[in-house]
Amino acid sequence: MRFDYLEPETVEETLDMLTKYDKRSKIIAGGTDLILQIMQKAIRPEYVIDITRIPGLDYITFDDKRGLRLGVLTTIRALETSVELRKKYPIISQAASQLGSVAIRNVATLGGNLCNALPSAETAQVLIALSAQVRIIGPGGERTSPLEDFFTGVGETLLKPNELLLEILVPKLTPHTSGMYIKHSARGAIDLAIVNIAVVMTMEPDKKVCKDARIVLGAVAPTPLRAKKAEDMLKGEKIDEALIDRAAQVASDEARPRVGSIRGSFEYKKEMVRVLTGRAVREVTA
């Protein structure tokens, strides 16, 4: 497969290329997904636009007013090892550590992981559970969107052909908020998830009653899936074993795994959602 390889040095230059070559081009950052897709002839771009030469797009910054800001070229390894993230948003580092090998994490980028839009992508579930937004730029200017709405199907996002993902914005966490990410796969982190789950809960000061809950399921629907009925069961309630079991079952009922998936049967994925949701909620509220 032959293609022209382009290296813009600014965001503006990138947008000009995307506009000029329209649907014939693909963005590359780390390339851990894109190169494999090209080799397998799943995609056939005429132009590959490498944005890694653009300065200032790989950062992890936090302030009390704006919360957390993550640049699109931030590597997964940087998310895993960031002292600030481990302190303020440990669930992000936890999920990052479950993506592939260290060699892959050193190259793979946050933006690539999100834009590849696999339902099992490690970073998507936790960032949705943290109410993240994405900042997008195109010829018409900038716009923001909840990350939850960013994914439109398997391998599909709301990005237009001439738009570029720039930044992920995560609000400051409210007091008594914590989370847990669990990935279930055949061969550990190196393999794609059979089911992966992120749970973020805010407890009342007594740490017994749930003030808010977000449960996001991966690899059980075409896009990351909020288990909203299960969330509603937990909100405003005192958390006990019986309630956790009921909420976990409801989350399982909400899952929509594809029948005939090679990574687990419909029934198996449903059961793993129930088990992992219960485990995650117990960990968060322990």
C-alpha positions in Angstrom: 0.0 0.0 0.0 1.5 3.3 -1.1 0.7 6.7 0.3 2.2 10.2 0.6 3.6 10.9 4.0 3.2 14.5 5.2 4.6 16.3 8.3 2.9 19.6 9.1 4.5 21.7 11.8 1.5 23.7 12.9 -2.2 23.0 13.6 -3.1 25.5 10.8 -1.0 23.6 8.3 -2.6 20.3 9.4 -6.1 21.7 8.9 -5.1 23.0 5.4 -4.0 19.5 4.5 -7.1 17.8 5.9 -9.3 20.2 3.9 -7.2 19.8 0.7 -7.2 16.0 0.8 -10.6 15.5 2.5 -11.5 11.9 3.0 -8.3 10.6 1.3 -6.1 11.4 4.3 -5.6 10.0 7.8 -3.9 11.5 10.8 -1.1 9.5 12.5 0.3 10.2 15.9 1.7 7.1 17.7 0.6 4.9 14.8 0.1 1.8 16.9 -3.4 1.3 15.4 -3.2 3.1 12.1 -0.1 1.3 10.7 -1.7 -2.1 11.6 -4.9 -1.1 9.8 -3.0 0.0 6.7 -0.9 -3.3 6.7 -4.1 -5.3 7.0 -5.7 -3.2 4.2 -8.6 -2.3 6.4 -8.0 1.3 5.3 -6.3 2.7 2.2 -5.4 6.4 2.7 -3.7 8.3 -0.1 -2.1 10.7 2.4 -0.9 10.1 6.0 -0.5 13.3 8.0 2.0 12.9 10.9 1.2 15.5 13.6 4.0 14.6 16.0 6.1 17.5 14.8 3.6 20.0 16.0 4.9 21.5 19.3 2.8 21.9 22.4 0.2 19.1 22.0 1.7 16.7 24.6 0.9 18.0 28.1 -0.7 17.1 31.4 -1.7 20.3 33.3 -4.0 20.9 36.2 -5.4 24.0 38.0 -8.1 24.4 40.6 -10.3 26.5 38.2 -10.1 24.7 34.9 -9.4 21.2 36.2 -7.3 18.7 34.1 -6.1 19.4 30.5 -4.6 16.6 28.4 -3.0 17.3 25.1 -3.8 15.0 22.2 -0.2 13.9 21.7 0.2 12.9 25.4 1.5 9.3 25.4 -0.3 6.5 27.3 2.9 5.9 29.2 2.9 9.6 30.4 -0.6 9.1 31.7 0.5 6.0 33.5 3.5 7.5 35.2 2.4 11.1 35.8 2.8 11.9 39.5 0.1 14.5 39.3 -2.4 12.1 37.7 -1.6 9.4 40.2 -2.4 11.9 43.0 -5.5 13.7 41.6 -7.0 11.2 39.0 -5.5 7.8 39.8 -8.1 6.0 37.7 -6.6 7.5 34.6 -3.2 6.2 35.4 -4.7 2.8 36.4 -6.4 2.5 33.0 -3.4 3.6 31.1 -1.3 0.9 32.7 -3.6 -1.7 31.2 -3.1 -0.7 27.6 -0.7 -3.1 25.8 2.9 -3.4 26.7 5.3 -0.7 27.9 6.7 -0.5 24.4 3.3 0.2 23.0 2.4 2.7 25.8 5.6 4.7 25.1 4.4 5.4 21.6 0.6 5.3 21.7 -1.1 8.6 22.2 -4.3 9.6 24.1 -5.7 11.2 21.0 -5.0 8.1 18.9 -6.6 5.8 21.4 -9.8 7.9 21.4 -10.0 8.6 17.7 -9.5 5.0 16.8 -12.8 4.6 18.6 -12.7 0.9 19.6 -15.4 0.1 22.1 -12.8 -1.5 24.3 -10.4 1.5 24.3 -8.9 1.8 27.8 -9.0 5.6 28.1 -12.5 6.1 26.9 -14.4 4.5 29.7 -12.5 6.3 32.5 -12.7 9.7 30.9 -16.4 9.4 30.2 -16.9 8.4 33.8 -15.0 11.6 34.8 -17.3 13.7 32.7 -14.5 14.7 30.2 -15.0 16.9 27.2 -13.1 17.1 24.0 -11.8 20.3 22.3 -12.0 20.0 18.5 -10.7 22.5 15.9 -11.5 22.9 12.2 -11.6 25.5 9.5 -14.7 27.0 11.0 -13.1 27.4 14.5 -13.2 25.4 17.7 -16.0 23.5 19.5 -16.3 21.3 22.5 -18.3 18.2 23.1 -18.8 15.7 25.9 -16.6 12.7 25.3 -19.6 10.6 25.8 -21.0 11.9 22.5 -17.7 11.8 20.6 -18.1 8.1 19.6 -20.7 7.4 17.0 -20.0 3.7 16.2 -17.2 1.2 16.0 -14.2 3.1 14.6 -16.3 6.2 14.1 -16.4 9.6 15.8 -18.2 12.9 15.3 -15.0 14.4 13.9 -15.5 15.8 10.4 -12.8 14.9 7.8 -11.2 18.4 8.1 -11.3 18.5 11.9 -8.6 17.7 14.5 -8.9 16.6 18.1 -6.8 19.0 20.2 -7.4 18.5 23.9 -9.3 16.5 26.5 -10.8 18.5 29.4 -11.6 16.8 32.7 -13.4 18.8 35.5 -12.0 19.1 39.0 -13.2 16.2 41.1 -15.6 17.0 43.9 -14.7 15.9 47.5 -15.2 12.2 48.4 -14.9 11.1 44.8 -13.0 8.0 43.7 -13.0 5.5 40.9 -11.9 2.1 39.8 -11.1 0.7 36.3 -11.2 -3.1 35.7 -10.1 -4.8 32.4 -10.9 -8.4 31.8 -8.9 -10.0 28.9 -7.5 -13.3 27.9 -3.8 -12.3 28.2 -3.8 -9.4 30.6 -2.9 -5.8 29.5 -1.3 -7.0 26.2 -4.7 -8.1 24.8 -7.8 -6.3 23.9 -10.5 -6.3 26.6 -13.3 -8.8 26.6 -15.1 -6.5 29.0 -13.8 -3.3 30.7 -15.5 -1.1 33.2 -15.0 2.2 34.8 -16.9 3.3 38.0 -16.6 6.7 39.5 -18.6 7.5 42.6 -19.0 10.5 44.9 -20.0 9.7 48.4 -21.7 11.9 51.1 -19.3 13.0 53.9 -20.4 10.0 55.9 -19.0 7.8 53.1 -22.0 5.5 53.4 -24.5 7.2 51.0 -23.9 7.6 47.3 -24.2 11.2 46.1 -23.4 10.5 42.5 -22.3 7.5 40.3 -21.1 6.9 36.8 -20.7 3.4 35.4 -19.2 3.1 31.9 -19.1 -0.3 30.2 -16.6 -1.2 27.4 -16.6 -3.8 24.7 -20.3 -4.6 25.2 -21.8 -2.2 22.7 -20.7 -0.3 19.5 -19.5 2.6 21.7 -18.6 3.0 25.4 -21.9 2.6 27.2 -23.2 4.4 30.3 -25.2 2.1 32.6 -27.5 4.8 33.6 -30.2 2.7 35.2 -27.6 1.1 37.4 -26.2 4.5 38.3 -29.7 5.7 39.3 -30.1 2.8 41.6 -27.0 3.9 43.6 -27.6 7.6 43.7 -29.0 8.8 47.1 -28.9 5.3 48.6 -26.9 3.8 51.4 -24.5 1.3 49.8 -24.7 -2.2 51.0 -24.1 -5.7 49.5 -27.7 -6.2 48.4 -27.8 -2.9 46.6 -24.5 -3.5 44.9 -25.7 -6.9 43.7 -28.9 -5.4 42.3 -27.1 -2.5 40.5 -24.6 -5.0 39.0 -27.4 -7.1 37.6 -29.1 -4.0 36.2 -25.8 -3.0 34.5 -25.6 -6.4 33.0 -29.1 -6.0 31.7 -28.1 -2.7 30.1 -25.1 -4.2 28.2 -25.6 -4.9 24.5 -22.7 -7.2 23.5 -22.6 -8.4 19.9 -23.8 -11.9 19.3 -21.1 -14.1 17.8 -18.1 -12.0 19.1 -14.9 -13.9 18.9 -13.8 -12.3 22.2 -16.6 -13.8 24.3 -20.2 -15.0 23.9 -23.2 -12.8 24.5 -23.9 -14.6 27.7 -20.3 -14.6 29.0 -20.0 -10.8 28.4 -23.2 -10.2 30.2 -22.1 -12.2 33.2 -18.7 -10.5 33.3 -20.4 -7.1 33.3 -22.4 -8.2 36.4 -19.3 -9.6 38.1 -16.9 -6.7 37.3 -19.5 -3.9 38.1 -20.1 -5.4 41.5 -16.3 -5.7 42.1 -15.6 -2.1 41.0 -18.4 -0.6 43.2 -17.2 -2.6 46.2 -13.6 -1.4 45.6 -14.7 2.3 45.3 -16.9 2.2 48.4 -14.6 0.1 50.5 
